XYZ file of C-alpha atoms in Angstrom:
767
model
C -67.730 309.632 104.495
C -67.368 306.539 106.579
C -65.691 303.205 105.401
C -68.107 300.244 106.165
C -66.888 298.371 109.146
C -66.792 294.783 110.033
C -69.917 293.004 110.919
C -70.969 293.130 114.255
C -71.839 289.922 116.116
C -75.648 290.983 117.809
C -75.616 289.718 120.767
C -72.446 291.300 121.753
C -73.280 293.716 125.071
C -71.977 296.157 125.897
C -68.549 296.968 128.263
C -67.518 299.449 130.944
C -64.419 301.990 130.063
C -62.336 303.797 132.415
C -64.955 305.954 133.911
C -67.404 302.932 133.858
C -69.605 304.428 130.825
C -70.559 302.029 128.388
C -68.588 301.668 125.373
C -69.537 299.932 122.314
C -68.198 296.044 121.995
C -65.299 294.883 120.262
C -66.508 293.840 116.359
C -66.993 289.914 116.336
C -66.510 288.155 112.839
C -69.434 286.105 111.811
C -67.996 282.676 111.368
C -67.662 282.099 107.430
C -70.283 279.526 106.164
C -68.349 276.162 105.213
C -67.329 275.871 101.505
C -67.351 272.865 99.935
C -64.327 271.100 98.800
C -62.954 269.772 95.553
C -63.356 266.137 97.510
C -67.597 266.807 96.905
C -67.496 268.039 92.958
C -65.700 265.114 92.714
C -68.014 262.889 93.947
C -70.665 264.635 92.195
C -68.700 263.643 89.116
C -68.363 260.377 89.548
C -71.970 259.678 90.834
C -73.254 261.884 87.476
C -71.594 259.738 85.436
C -71.878 256.332 86.763
C -75.850 256.257 87.843
C -77.442 256.845 84.355
C -73.964 253.984 82.868
C -75.839 251.542 85.296
C -79.347 252.555 84.167
C -80.398 254.897 87.152
C -81.580 258.067 84.623
C -82.033 260.130 87.984
C -78.234 260.827 88.477
C -78.594 263.198 85.233
C -79.650 265.647 88.100
C -76.706 265.715 89.498
C -74.792 267.576 86.750
C -77.086 270.801 87.761
C -76.765 270.424 90.907
C -72.730 270.387 90.615
C -73.640 273.860 88.377
C -75.457 275.495 90.499
C -72.905 274.528 93.727
C -70.319 275.799 91.681
C -71.859 278.927 90.841
C -73.395 279.406 94.371
C -69.716 278.692 95.909
C -67.781 281.013 93.246
C -65.647 278.124 92.290
C -66.023 277.490 88.613
C -63.227 274.931 89.021
C -66.194 272.656 90.296
C -67.947 271.905 87.195
C -64.244 271.092 85.723
C -63.427 268.621 88.550
C -66.675 266.763 88.264
C -66.571 266.796 84.596
C -62.495 264.727 84.746
C -63.642 262.616 87.560
C -66.867 261.919 85.562
C -64.811 261.099 82.427
C -62.471 259.160 84.664
C -65.423 256.918 86.511
C -67.215 256.181 83.414
C -63.823 254.686 81.803
C -62.858 252.755 84.739
C -66.455 251.150 84.166
C -66.157 250.808 80.544
C -62.973 248.664 81.065
C -64.658 246.716 83.542
C -67.786 246.110 82.094
C -66.186 245.595 77.937
C -63.395 242.672 79.380
C -64.529 239.398 77.501
C -65.011 236.035 79.377
C -61.928 233.863 78.819
C -64.577 230.571 80.542
C -67.519 231.763 78.110
C -66.881 228.420 76.235
C -66.547 226.027 78.699
C -69.762 226.915 80.642
C -72.057 223.835 80.920
C -69.342 221.806 81.050
C -67.828 219.373 83.470
C -64.601 220.373 84.127
C -61.278 220.240 86.049
C -59.572 223.577 87.543
C -55.876 224.118 89.086
C -55.576 227.218 90.790
C -55.361 229.381 93.823
C -57.920 229.583 96.305
C -58.188 232.131 98.999
C -60.386 231.397 100.382
C -63.627 233.153 98.944
C -62.752 232.884 94.809
C -60.255 230.813 92.588
C -58.153 232.716 90.610
C -56.710 230.822 87.056
C -53.755 231.326 85.412
C -54.586 229.907 82.079
C -56.963 231.475 81.121
C -56.732 234.458 83.243
C -60.170 234.140 85.462
C -61.711 234.152 89.024
C -64.774 231.657 89.440
C -66.708 231.108 92.366
C -67.022 227.570 94.004
C -70.276 225.796 95.238
C -70.081 224.390 97.783
C -66.830 226.056 99.482
C -64.017 224.072 100.066
C -63.378 224.146 103.534
C -59.491 224.110 102.822
C -58.740 228.131 103.520
C -56.549 228.811 100.915
C -53.937 227.706 98.447
C -53.373 225.682 95.193
C -56.240 223.292 94.632
C -57.242 220.937 92.026
C -61.259 220.917 92.058
C -63.972 219.323 89.469
C -67.545 220.586 88.233
C -69.937 221.704 86.011
C -68.882 225.647 85.363
C -72.254 227.328 85.029
C -72.863 230.981 84.687
C -74.085 233.007 87.787
C -77.704 233.154 88.452
C -79.200 237.072 88.544
C -81.907 237.722 90.725
C -84.806 235.311 90.121
C -86.929 235.710 93.548
C -88.524 239.077 94.975
C -85.855 240.441 97.734
C -83.267 237.753 96.335
C -79.369 237.808 96.181
C -78.118 239.052 92.791
C -75.421 236.568 92.341
C -74.385 237.485 88.915
C -74.194 241.479 89.856
C -72.371 240.329 93.214
C -69.740 238.977 91.168
C -69.450 241.526 88.448
C -68.944 243.834 91.175
C -65.904 242.049 92.417
C -63.915 242.969 89.692
C -62.725 246.330 89.195
C -59.378 248.775 87.002
C -57.327 246.251 88.205
C -59.029 243.460 89.144
C -60.929 240.449 87.756
C -64.233 239.772 88.222
C -65.412 236.407 88.808
C -67.733 235.504 86.040
C -68.581 231.754 85.900
C -69.528 229.663 88.922
C -68.484 225.851 89.493
C -71.163 223.789 91.005
C -70.717 220.697 92.634
C -66.981 221.288 93.401
C -65.297 218.187 94.703
C -61.660 219.162 95.533
C -59.212 216.637 94.113
C -55.845 217.885 95.642
C -54.988 220.619 97.531
C -51.353 222.109 99.146
C -51.016 225.108 101.387
C -50.383 228.684 100.107
C -46.728 229.672 99.636
C -47.434 233.182 98.853
C -47.335 235.436 101.690
C -50.794 236.722 102.214
C -51.460 232.919 102.634
C -48.727 232.762 104.863
C -49.496 235.747 106.905
C -53.071 234.734 107.429
C -52.404 231.083 107.872
C -50.152 232.322 110.882
C -53.120 234.423 112.200
C -55.516 231.636 112.220
C -52.416 229.426 113.968
C -53.387 231.934 117.179
C -56.684 231.375 117.389
C -56.889 227.324 116.487
C -57.383 226.481 120.332
C -60.691 228.200 120.684
C -64.171 226.704 120.253
C -65.550 226.925 116.678
C -67.910 229.615 117.770
C -65.511 231.799 118.886
C -62.770 231.138 115.863
C -65.499 232.264 113.511
C -66.164 235.494 115.040
C -62.119 236.362 114.838
C -62.046 235.155 111.523
C -64.825 237.596 110.087
C -64.084 240.273 112.179
C -60.203 240.487 111.571
C -59.362 238.839 108.468
C -63.197 239.591 106.705
C -64.076 235.822 106.495
C -67.418 235.075 107.016
C -67.938 231.486 105.525
C -68.132 229.661 108.508
C -70.692 232.165 110.083
C -73.390 231.063 107.795
C -73.877 227.307 109.132
C -72.984 227.697 112.996
C -75.465 227.535 114.993
C -76.665 228.542 118.290
C -78.484 226.351 121.768
C -81.900 227.406 120.239
C -81.052 226.256 116.467
C -80.667 229.162 114.896
C -77.551 230.195 112.879
C -75.177 233.473 114.200
C -75.889 234.856 111.281
C -79.675 234.951 111.658
C -78.799 236.089 114.984
C -76.854 238.864 114.708
C -79.372 240.050 112.068
C -82.306 239.521 114.142
C -80.393 241.761 116.603
C -79.610 244.170 114.592
C -75.779 243.454 115.340
C -74.379 242.632 111.975
C -71.907 244.654 111.492
C -70.282 243.355 114.345
C -69.939 240.340 112.321
C -68.320 242.111 108.890
C -64.821 244.095 109.067
C -65.307 247.298 108.840
C -64.397 250.674 110.204
C -65.145 249.716 113.520
C -63.026 247.471 113.476
C -60.162 249.276 112.351
C -61.170 252.106 114.655
C -60.205 250.102 117.495
C -57.146 248.618 116.212
C -55.551 251.874 115.531
C -56.766 253.222 118.360
C -55.424 250.496 120.556
C -51.743 251.194 118.207
C -51.814 254.581 118.677
C -52.857 254.537 122.964
C -49.300 252.125 123.158
C -47.190 254.313 121.383
C -48.345 257.461 123.049
C -46.734 255.189 125.719
C -43.370 254.913 124.341
C -40.329 257.543 124.423
C -40.562 258.136 120.245
C -40.759 261.056 118.311
C -44.258 262.827 117.509
C -43.890 261.980 114.098
C -42.956 258.507 115.154
C -46.605 258.409 117.054
C -48.409 258.885 113.124
C -45.944 257.027 110.607
C -46.532 253.801 113.050
C -50.472 253.557 112.363
C -50.053 254.317 108.406
C -47.340 251.953 108.065
C -49.225 249.148 110.106
C -52.548 249.893 107.924
C -50.507 249.807 104.890
C -49.398 246.269 105.995
C -52.554 245.437 107.182
C -55.031 246.057 104.533
C -51.866 244.777 101.821
C -51.088 241.043 104.109
C -54.249 240.077 106.414
C -57.065 240.697 105.642
C -59.972 240.320 102.019
C -60.858 243.640 100.177
C -64.627 244.470 100.901
C -66.299 247.977 100.339
C -65.943 248.812 104.058
C -62.623 247.677 105.320
C -61.122 249.258 102.249
C -62.786 252.423 102.559
C -62.139 252.691 106.386
C -58.154 251.612 106.114
C -58.033 254.402 102.918
C -59.553 257.305 105.095
C -57.262 256.041 108.488
C -54.534 256.066 106.267
C -55.046 259.763 104.703
C -56.040 260.870 108.548
C -52.199 259.716 109.475
C -50.179 260.377 106.325
C -51.897 264.607 107.005
C -50.969 264.456 110.870
C -47.586 263.000 109.904
C -46.795 265.816 107.546
C -47.633 268.111 109.994
C -51.028 269.381 107.493
C -53.251 268.825 110.883
C -56.448 267.534 110.891
C -58.451 267.026 107.190
C -62.129 267.840 106.957
C -64.239 264.266 107.849
C -66.348 265.440 105.176
C -64.048 265.821 102.572
C -62.126 262.782 103.106
C -64.669 260.476 103.101
C -66.033 262.198 99.761
C -62.709 261.288 98.446
C -61.819 258.301 99.688
C -65.295 257.104 97.978
C -64.836 259.352 94.825
C -61.508 256.795 94.743
C -62.760 253.685 95.382
C -65.723 254.124 92.586
C -63.220 254.893 89.975
C -60.892 251.986 90.886
C -64.185 249.969 91.707
C -67.579 251.173 89.963
C -69.607 248.219 90.058
C -69.303 248.719 94.073
C -71.662 251.669 94.017
C -74.725 249.021 93.394
C -73.545 246.836 96.416
C -75.250 246.959 99.353
C -72.049 246.886 101.560
C -70.509 250.301 99.868
C -73.647 251.928 100.042
C -74.615 250.840 103.733
C -70.810 251.509 104.664
C -70.378 255.320 103.490
C -74.461 255.799 104.608
C -73.429 254.887 107.615
C -70.257 256.965 107.822
C -72.026 259.922 106.193
C -74.586 259.841 109.137
C -72.102 259.627 112.113
C -70.269 262.816 110.559
C -73.737 264.673 111.674
C -72.899 263.446 115.700
C -71.389 267.329 116.457
C -74.569 268.995 114.866
C -76.562 266.434 116.793
C -74.984 266.767 119.956
C -75.062 270.919 119.448
C -78.784 270.668 119.706
C -79.480 268.613 123.049
C -79.876 270.442 126.108
C -76.767 270.927 127.736
C -77.221 268.607 130.905
C -76.841 265.627 128.469
C -73.778 266.217 127.292
C -71.522 267.297 129.882
C -68.156 265.141 130.187
C -68.157 261.807 132.126
C -71.061 258.976 131.711
C -74.164 261.691 130.287
C -72.073 262.408 127.498
C -70.785 258.893 126.907
C -74.447 256.970 126.962
C -75.560 260.312 124.770
C -73.157 259.854 122.527
C -72.921 256.114 122.200
C -76.902 256.527 122.011
C -76.817 259.260 119.035
C -74.112 257.570 117.260
C -76.075 254.023 117.214
C -79.126 256.472 115.716
C -77.522 258.471 113.310
C -75.819 255.228 111.827
C -79.506 253.464 111.373
C -81.025 256.426 110.794
C -78.719 257.061 107.526
C -79.111 253.229 106.244
C -82.581 252.895 107.376
C -84.351 252.048 103.472
C -81.538 250.102 102.477
C -81.346 247.803 106.028
C -85.416 247.693 106.022
C -85.314 246.501 102.420
C -82.875 244.127 102.386
C -83.454 242.269 105.487
C -87.424 242.713 105.582
C -87.507 244.449 109.063
C -85.989 246.510 110.849
C -84.494 245.192 114.680
C -86.203 246.839 117.624
C -83.402 245.404 119.851
C -80.385 247.032 118.101
C -80.197 250.047 120.285
C -79.798 248.411 123.695
C -78.227 245.333 121.433
C -75.560 247.591 120.566
C -75.174 249.796 123.307
C -74.082 246.897 125.611
C -71.826 245.209 122.295
C -69.835 248.223 122.055
C -67.228 247.623 124.642
C -67.757 243.309 124.335
C -66.103 244.235 120.565
C -63.465 247.001 121.907
C -61.914 244.147 124.211
C -62.321 241.985 121.539
C -60.782 243.126 118.603
C -57.686 243.775 120.044
C -56.876 240.864 122.107
C -58.196 238.847 118.944
C -55.441 240.598 116.710
C -52.327 239.839 119.592
C -54.055 236.488 119.450
C -53.245 236.652 116.328
C -50.012 238.398 116.291
C -48.731 235.788 118.238
C -49.346 232.952 116.221
C -49.667 229.331 117.844
C -48.727 231.514 121.169
C -52.413 233.073 121.236
C -53.131 229.897 122.729
C -52.499 232.300 126.294
C -55.460 234.208 125.298
C -57.596 231.581 125.140
C -60.045 232.456 128.266
C -61.008 235.941 128.116
C -61.090 235.326 124.165
C -63.417 232.212 124.762
C -65.204 235.066 127.246
C -66.074 237.790 125.363
C -67.028 236.042 122.509
C -69.757 233.722 124.291
C -71.417 236.933 125.903
C -71.049 238.784 122.534
C -72.948 235.736 121.166
C -75.691 235.675 124.197
C -76.196 239.248 123.333
C -77.257 238.318 119.798
C -78.911 234.962 120.612
C -81.226 237.211 123.394
C -81.614 240.278 121.529
C -82.581 238.290 118.613
C -85.808 237.061 119.679
C -86.766 240.285 120.511
C -89.090 241.468 117.012
C -89.010 243.011 113.945
C -90.711 245.996 112.769
C -91.565 243.989 109.630
C -91.016 245.493 106.279
C -91.912 244.986 102.098
C -89.533 245.794 99.368
C -88.789 249.517 99.250
C -89.462 251.364 96.034
C -88.681 254.622 94.625
C -91.881 255.952 96.521
C -90.083 254.515 99.522
C -87.231 256.184 98.987
C -88.409 259.197 98.183
C -90.283 259.622 101.489
C -87.698 258.491 103.268
C -85.326 261.736 100.810
C -88.226 264.025 102.237
C -87.867 262.826 106.002
C -83.985 263.378 106.532
C -84.402 266.658 104.450
C -86.595 267.589 107.419
C -83.896 265.734 110.262
C -80.978 267.762 108.002
C -83.349 271.621 108.223
C -83.613 270.909 111.994
C -80.050 270.589 112.212
C -79.146 273.422 110.734
C -81.749 275.248 113.104
C -84.316 276.301 109.533
C -87.493 274.239 111.242
C -88.762 273.513 114.446
C -88.505 270.348 115.789
C -92.300 270.168 115.972
C -91.994 270.650 111.869
C -89.662 268.131 111.365
C -91.459 264.961 113.157
C -94.530 266.260 111.894
C -92.707 265.400 108.186
C -91.206 262.066 109.182
C -94.512 260.909 110.173
C -96.275 262.413 107.541
C -93.633 260.037 105.152
C -94.208 256.919 107.330
C -97.893 257.286 106.878
C -98.185 258.052 103.620
C -95.412 254.384 102.907
C -97.480 252.391 104.929
C -101.128 253.337 103.956
C -101.306 251.923 100.175
C -100.075 247.972 100.743
C -102.882 248.305 103.729
C -105.497 249.580 101.445
C -105.060 247.566 98.938
C -102.851 244.407 100.054
C -101.950 241.689 97.463
C -104.356 238.253 96.223
C -101.561 236.518 94.002
C -100.060 233.139 93.602
C -96.212 233.025 94.057
C -94.731 230.189 92.320
C -91.199 231.467 93.635
C -87.458 230.289 91.929
C -85.691 228.086 93.896
C -83.619 226.314 91.899
C -84.427 222.337 91.373
C -87.500 222.689 93.691
C -90.556 223.774 94.740
C -92.324 226.693 96.989
C -95.285 228.162 96.501
C -96.745 230.865 98.395
C -100.726 231.625 98.844
C -100.748 235.320 99.721
C -104.431 236.613 100.566
C -105.240 239.025 103.138
C -107.790 236.045 104.456
C -104.613 233.104 104.614
C -101.144 233.126 104.064
C -100.200 229.563 102.949
C -96.523 228.349 101.975
C -96.512 225.305 100.085
C -92.655 223.629 100.355
C -89.265 225.690 100.685
C -86.937 223.974 98.512
C -83.527 222.573 99.222
C -80.138 221.554 98.412
C -80.167 217.929 98.523
C -77.004 217.446 97.675
C -74.909 221.563 98.451
C -74.241 223.762 101.650
C -77.102 226.404 101.199
C -79.832 226.793 103.575
C -83.116 227.480 101.008
C -84.446 229.569 103.579
C -81.904 232.021 103.172
C -83.670 232.933 99.658
C -87.485 231.930 100.762
C -87.238 234.364 103.435
C -86.107 237.014 102.059
C -88.433 236.559 99.147
C -91.757 236.524 101.686
C -90.130 240.152 103.582
C -90.284 241.583 100.151
C -93.906 240.679 99.115
C -94.510 241.929 102.942
C -94.905 238.311 104.240
C -93.893 238.368 108.130
C -96.253 235.410 109.500
C -97.805 232.504 107.981
C -100.985 230.687 108.514
C -100.062 227.156 107.368
C -96.819 225.761 106.007
C -97.075 222.849 104.058
C -94.406 219.945 103.747
C -96.367 217.704 100.602
C -93.889 214.851 101.201
C -89.855 213.908 102.725
C -87.699 215.011 99.750
C -85.005 217.147 100.709
C -85.760 219.881 97.555
C -89.510 220.519 98.971
C -88.732 220.855 102.520
C -85.551 221.495 103.500
C -85.869 225.061 103.512
C -88.721 225.148 105.594
C -87.000 224.809 109.100
C -85.426 228.064 108.585
C -88.317 229.588 107.743
C -90.170 228.097 110.728
C -87.497 229.669 112.890
C -87.453 233.423 110.716
C -91.811 233.695 111.470
C -94.413 233.126 112.718
C -96.704 230.252 111.800
C -99.703 229.071 112.840
C -99.859 225.466 111.564
C -97.954 222.410 109.800
C -99.179 220.223 107.180
C -97.661 217.396 106.460
C -99.039 214.109 104.590
C -96.826 210.840 105.421
C -94.619 211.080 108.553
C -91.932 209.403 107.008
C -89.424 207.635 109.558
C -86.508 207.664 107.308
C -86.327 210.972 106.214
C -83.852 213.369 107.885
C -84.569 216.235 106.447
C -88.545 216.038 107.546
C -87.194 214.997 111.208
C -85.100 218.085 111.352
C -88.803 219.879 110.335
C -90.497 218.107 112.689
C -87.932 219.239 115.638
C -87.700 222.910 114.777
C -91.641 222.787 114.622
C -91.499 221.790 118.409
C -89.309 224.014 119.407
C -91.047 226.618 117.845
C -94.249 225.406 119.352
C -95.880 225.269 115.782
C -98.836 222.949 115.639
C -98.527 219.654 113.155
C -101.158 218.032 111.075
C -101.163 215.378 109.249
C -103.985 215.895 106.728
C -106.010 213.655 104.418
C -107.942 213.615 101.045
C -111.286 215.870 102.213
C -109.654 218.190 104.889
C -110.619 221.815 104.067
C -109.240 225.609 105.251
C -111.365 228.603 104.213
C -110.862 232.145 104.624
C -113.189 234.668 103.396
C -112.752 234.179 99.035
C -110.332 231.065 99.334
C -110.826 227.642 99.726
C -108.229 224.732 99.792
C -109.154 221.179 99.348
C -106.424 218.366 100.181
C -106.918 215.751 97.402
C -104.117 213.442 98.569
C -102.924 211.360 100.389
C -105.977 209.444 101.023
C -103.753 207.928 104.647
C -104.937 204.378 104.463
C -101.992 202.797 103.221
C -98.148 204.603 102.429
C -96.193 203.862 99.568
C -92.258 203.241 100.079
C -91.976 206.040 97.266
C -91.494 209.135 98.886
C -93.322 211.023 95.521
C -96.587 209.026 95.937
C -97.612 210.350 99.183
C -97.389 214.211 98.204
C -99.512 216.368 99.422
C -102.025 217.501 96.868
C -104.053 220.809 97.091
C -106.695 222.442 94.746
C -106.891 226.249 95.536
C -110.498 228.070 94.933
C -110.159 231.597 94.797
C -113.416 233.215 94.375
C -113.785 237.320 93.234
C -116.692 239.500 92.228
C -118.975 239.072 89.923
C -119.318 235.209 89.788
C -115.211 234.950 88.853
C -113.671 232.051 89.990
C -110.358 230.821 89.225
C -109.033 226.829 90.696
C -105.215 225.997 90.517
C -103.819 222.449 91.523
C -100.576 221.663 93.108
C -99.396 218.509 93.173
C -95.951 217.838 94.980
C -94.342 215.011 92.822
C -97.312 212.674 92.391
C -96.744 210.209 89.008
C -99.282 209.908 86.387
C -100.980 206.777 87.952
C -102.259 208.846 90.967
C -102.724 211.895 88.698
C -106.242 210.266 87.722
C -107.697 209.351 91.307
C -107.952 212.790 92.254
C -111.232 213.732 90.874
C -109.478 217.614 89.686
C -111.615 218.692 87.422
C -111.184 221.763 85.430
C -108.484 224.141 86.635
C -107.356 227.432 85.210
C -103.203 226.995 86.297
C -101.930 223.119 86.581
C -98.197 223.341 88.582
C -96.343 220.750 86.633
C -96.437 217.928 89.290
C -92.442 216.358 89.975
C -90.571 219.258 87.829
C -91.734 218.498 84.428
C -90.837 214.313 85.002
C -91.870 212.643 82.171
C -93.527 210.239 84.932
C -96.182 212.589 85.436
C -98.161 215.367 83.724
C -99.656 212.917 81.831
C -102.206 213.744 78.277
C -104.989 212.349 80.314
C -104.432 214.750 83.304
C -104.303 217.798 80.325
C -107.560 216.403 79.060
C -109.732 216.384 82.494
C -108.212 220.026 83.947
C -108.453 222.009 80.511
C -105.670 223.864 82.183
C -104.508 227.118 79.627
C -101.778 227.635 81.565
C -98.951 225.169 83.693
C -95.974 226.137 85.344
C -93.108 224.304 85.944
C -90.520 225.014 88.935
C -87.265 223.681 87.675
C -83.748 224.450 88.161
C -80.185 223.196 86.663
C -80.232 219.753 87.117
C -78.854 216.320 86.146
C -82.460 214.702 85.556
C -83.457 216.223 82.176
C -86.256 218.218 84.027
C -88.348 219.298 82.590
C -88.445 216.471 79.898
C -89.117 216.611 76.545
C -92.245 214.342 76.814
C -93.713 216.230 78.627
C -92.831 219.879 76.818
C -94.318 217.689 73.613
C -97.102 217.328 75.655
C -98.031 220.547 76.515
C -97.519 221.989 73.703
C -99.443 219.279 71.942
C -102.505 220.175 74.059
C -102.356 224.501 73.531
C -101.228 224.883 77.200
C -98.384 227.853 77.820
C -95.748 226.888 80.054
C -93.819 228.648 82.553
C -90.924 228.105 83.833
C -88.885 229.161 87.092
C -85.005 228.139 85.857
C -86.201 230.694 82.757
C -88.583 233.115 83.586
C -87.647 233.569 87.600
C -90.521 233.960 90.135
C -93.796 233.341 88.495
C -96.664 235.724 90.261
C -100.173 235.022 88.976
C -103.051 237.145 90.328
C -106.384 235.838 91.890
C -109.744 237.234 92.101
């Protein structure tokens, strides 16, 4: 009876024996399929516990998956490991979410606080708490005394908008307090430099960049320290902010301290140590100790940098101890599970998701290169070019739905921009770090740092002019379609399906997600929540009009950073008309960013107020972008399809010295099938005496003028229009808007009121 032999390699041919006779080939065992390590089960358990607890019910499906994988892999301990990790993550989440807010009694009050400012948050000692400051002080770090009004953070109230409350909650972890309040109108009363070690180290680094231009210094501060506070406001020669230019060119990741930057620094240090006569262990111990000091003493905490630092530390430690190179997928899974146990709310932050999805995509690089023709992967330039292309495409493919949904589009210039910017960053990061280490002596590196920064900014500005592939909000169906396309790509990499089948699946998924909004486009009136200001979108297939764009007259926040993502999320990537009702900043300050961000057919204004700097800035951007400016008057009409827009004010003969009295007033008429008709009035900030001269007639919806000021929305107006509904666009303010008198008049007239400060963005369907 013969014993079963090893499995033969079917591709092995015969070999010649001593007499030239053919003899069977030596059996070659088939490599065993890779098995899942313990980190994968740990990560499945962490995700399976956190996702349902955070409201994502589909996360329960991970538990049957863990059970099935444990049975398939014949690792019964796998499910136990997942359960233990899940219990730890759930306990951590409960601990973080159950902490009381010590600042709750003072919310809404005018307060003076003293604490340690780290450039991002103010840390108080009594009571122990952290606070966000708005506007952000110019002081970098140290002990500061600030005054302002303590307010609760704002939740997402506009489509695609920033959820400040969720983001602040995510900044807390098992051992770190989350900021629980925002100090609005923050004014620094006194400050003194930081005396603690991290502040001193960061101050030393910044002294090495003080001789640089503001743009170069801001770039290095973001890339080396993780402080991007200055990049949001710095403008390039074209008038676009640095942040927007990098976003539109697909280079945003270069502004954030991430794994790429950490890898460049560790790689440069390792290359230096290999040139020195050091024992082998020191070549790994040196970079590991450097990473510990860098993470603890230099940079600000963020998911991407902590992920990169921990991954590097584990890998270097394994090499230092002689355990060899760790399995990259297992290493990434272990780091992700550990971070989520310590910071469970990081799971729902875009930074964490983008960081690990990009790394997950890059783990497929060996399989992708193995599937390419041999001529493309030869050592030398072909491999460098192919590898660079593959890295960029894999990172983009892995993060596609998040990038598209978060930024409202996919940059078409991302591939060439990243190929050209990569070598610049490979030089800029080590040189910038060296300048920081040298402190005041870092001025000797001024010229190369300036040249590299200027070249990087030029690339961002140039490629930022390329068009975006427009995208709206990504819903569950979109993620499902993406998952099917990704599955097809994975099966192709494994050799289970042919390329045409994978490509056909991806194209079908794209078609299924692209058709619905085109087959049934929205017809709606959207009152965006822009705080104490106005911004209204008229959205139909025939006409897209934005009336005002909000603003922060006493703040440093560009409201277009709220308005533009909201428009993109609603599927609006071009506007036929933008209306600046009048020159008040809370109405038009945000419109300049809108004109920079998307094509606009016409800009309508009423009074050309020569004393308004906000209007002057808007008109300058319109001229720069080639947007025609039209001064509208009573009787002007815009009509497209079933939509008609009538200008009811101003008359244009005599102008008031009060900007509110020069507001552009509009009446919207939308006609539907079977004789349906809808009328709405958008009156800017017109006061009561002028409301009576418009001849509005009956309307179905009234946007209360002047945010509900007691000088507007008169009883006579309510009687004339007979409006059953009114929208008040309002935010936190000290003017008393909406006034008690207006609220009583609306209630007495039987008008149902919708407020953006309490209900967020109000969406009204049009026939």
